[in-house]
Phi, psi and omega in degrees: 000131182279156186293334172305317182283319183299314183298312176305307180305311197291319171301329175286321182283326169313309191285328179282317176302299183315311179300307183296332179280333170297313180296336191262321188268331176262313181266348178055046184225073179297132191253342182230162166280155180311314168315307187292318169307320192277343178285315180300317185297312189293331179294309184293319180301314181297313189297305181287343170279332170288320180233070180300343178280346185252011185291130181282133174297346173252028177299134177302337188280352173297339189276013173266354171108134173255204185291149171296151182249154175279340176181175182255133171274160189268155177230126179263121179296112177300322169246122183304141173268081178298158171270178185246143168289166196235147166231155193228355178212174185290327183303312182298311180312310187288324172293323170310315179297317171301317174285345171276333184291314175291338167292317179266330174078007194204162185288152178202166185248172180239136170247126173249131185238163165299147167267102191277138188265098182201207183242122189285133176226175170233145179238132182245125183232137178240130180046039176080357179262128181297114177241329175204147183228148179213147173290157171296333182045234183275344185114345186240312171228129184245191179251138176288103180247031185301310175300334185276325174296324175311333189273003175265110195295332175287352181261113173301135171268340154215144187282164173291359176227147170280072180242147171269126186194141182240117183241159176247145187203159176247114170297120182220175180233135181290174188295305182305308188294328180300308176301321185295304195292319177299328164309301181292333172282334173299319181285331180276000175079027172261166177281149187286165170273140180284329185203164177302323175293321169288336167302320187289310182300308175306323181281321183287332182266019182285140173272353170247108188294342181294321177289319176309320188292327169308327184268123185266084181287155179229176185206152164233121182279120177236358167196155185264131170277309168214148187202146179277358165252160177253159183222154175267311179242163174293325183301307186290336170297324185282325181285329167305318182294317185287322183300331187263359161128000179284148162278105202256161189305130188277138163073030177299155185221135181273136183228138187266344167211170196285351177282330183277321176302308193294319174310308183291328178299323182291328180287318182299319183288335189288313201258350187310324188288336176275357182281145177287351180235153183285123167244148175249010190164191173231153181258144175245105175247141157310124192273318189292121187286323175305326183271357162303319184287323174293318181300324179068190187228163167275190162280356185233333182216161173282144174289347188261019180197155183213155178250131176260108188273134177270133174289129186312138176279132177235152176218146175267151177195169188272126167278102190281316191201165171235116177264154190247132169245122181272109173286181186283353170263006182092000179292137179260118180246119181277142172235149185275133167244126206243150169293138184298135171221140182282112183223141173058028176097356188216155174279123186242127182236346180223152177212155169281138175257006173060301181195179176292331188289324184299303182315303183295323173309312182264000175064037177278122186242156164296131180110333186297147167275121196235160164253123182245163172213166168271109174309107175066037179054021181246287188264121182298145172212161175268121192262326182196158175265139167282091191288333181296339187260002179286134191259347181092350181263002166318152172240126176290159186244132172238139170315148183279159180265334172246152184295133182279359180263309183246346180083001177276167183305142171253134185242156175225112184278152179306140175072010172248141170276339186273140175263144179225146176284136185261000187284121174289338168267011181289123190308325187291330181251348197300331179298311176313308184306308187299312182300327181286314170314324179269352181305164184295328178285340185265243177275004177033071171273105183292146175092343183258071178282185183299323190294315192283325178282328177307303191296314180300325187274332182283335181280344181088001183282336176230135170233357168207176183301312179311332176310324189301341185259022171237010171296146186236145184305319183296326178287333181277322187299328189289335185284148185289138180071004176253100180282180175300311187284330174299320186290314188299320176307308182290322169300324172293327189286326191280320177303318183297311181306341183291335184265004177300151172292161188281339167303326170287327174289322174308312177291316183302338179295331179073041180287133174322132179059002185256101179262189185306309177308310185281340171289320185292322182299314165315306192285346174270357179253002181228160180261338183208142171304344184284349183289333179287354179280334187247359184293140175277152176301333175288320179289336167291315179299330174292342174291153185294122173082011184265136188239180179310299183309321189283328182292305191298326171302315194290307179306320182275328182283324180286346185267355180277144185303315180309321188287326172303299187311316181303305177293316183290334170287326177300307182300334181276354173250007170099356177310120180296121180247003192256130189270146171287349161079310182242161183293146182300326182204150168245038178309323187257001183304125185096350174264143174241129186245137171236134183255139181216144170095192189255125169260152184281319182274327197228153165289160176297320180296312173318298199293327169296323175306309187290327182287319182284333180296332172269018184082014174274153169274150164232158196223156170272340198230147179271122174222191181284345185271345172304120172302293184202154179262122185259123195234125174267194176300149174059024179296136185242241197296338180290317176298320168300324179276329170305317178295316180297323193263002186073020182282139184295138176247126182253153172266188191279324176308312175301317175310305179290341177279324178295320184282343177255017184283138177274339186210158190295326181294320167313314182288319191293312193301306181303316182294318180072053177227000000 
């Protein structure tokens, strides 16, 4: 295929995929199946990989996110992105109307729009091509987040008209995506976003666009800042924005007077809970653009627009009880059981209490009359106690010392808010533990991916990681999509994993604060995993790089009856529990290596393991303590840092020579130090 034909096909695919993106994400009117779309995208990716010089600036493949940045550069807005003044009731709204009439002195219309609770940005297009996007910042200077904005599929990379234009919009996260992200963050033991606005802002300002791309951000465009075309009214400009490919502020309404404006605001307040995105009010704008110039602006806000803010709805109710939910990572979360009360359009009988510190800080007790509201209109929470209604019969709440699901000890480590279940067989967290147990860096059970684990877990065939080794052919063959060959392959992979070294098994147990490095340290200092049931804290603290938290985690984990039962079950099916105890050699003792790039003979983990078996340390970062950096193909920033610090850089051939060396002198000659 000649380059001319390739370029033609690439352009056809870009135009076609961008068209279908717009139909799907903006118009909610898909024209082709997901499979057909995927085939088009796959063809484009293949062509771009083969002919990188022909990649188009508006290619949809740019939406996956580029390289991570060290920081954002500043962007000065040619036309300031001003904030809005606020009104909170009907009287203040009528005052706004009266002042505007005094300034203008003639009849005019209003446009009423939703006040989307998100992050304001500007988008700049030249000749119809998206070239730059920036956050509002202080209204005058923002941050360049162009690459992150490209990941938002409702932002067109090329407009339907070759126009020079700067627009303003609101980036937001849907309620559904907000709940999904928070659930994901909870499972990953990350702090939760307080509301969709914080989630959107945090996602858009990620230094790595790939993270932004994973979060389904959206945008509504609500204003033209600059344009090579002229418009008479705001309504006209919004319709033009929609015509050229933007997703504009939805359900905007033209109102001829302030009475109709207030009526529309009340309508919005009634439906706000049913909207798929979060709003915190309505925006009222003068429709005639020429009259806006007469009205003018203050230093902070335009006089021709205002935001009507809805107050958060709060209700009083009785807190009947406090129950504990055990999450997938074993974190115990207290929840309030309430006398049912209707708030923000739904009946609420439960609310989050976050953690014990939150309960103590607000002095929340069982039996209290409390005030609740929906955080960001989504998650009910207890915000305060009505102390004037306290009778003296209320009961203080304390976190349980035993897991309410499995009975294992509950621990709270120093400097942590969370209380955690320590039981490895706890049903509440078993699914998560199984996924970790079978993962590549743990027991590495090939073919046992997330979908397989989910199927086995939901069918009740595995309830904790040890159950994996008790699976039988006759159980698996009955399952949908499990053929004889795939069942045999899976059982062979499970059997193979029984021979894994015990450092992998220790890591697979998912002990708090015990990662791969600590697992290897433990494994090299014991003869059998059963030694850990009687190991002392003093002995643990003598191990290299072992601190108080790590030692406490080991002691707590191995004193549980569940842990012994679990290990005994592994022993009975022949899982290796014995350590090699000693390093194969101390040939490389005192050497520290950093690996970077892609090696031909080994994966990076395999190379690390071989070096560590000879007594070397490996590290993820280059420092003055690094003996040498081993660089494969496509080595990146670590290689640059090594060169800047004067650290020795070795290739894969030299690595092979080191691994086969017979003496330390031979190693020193290879490294040339």
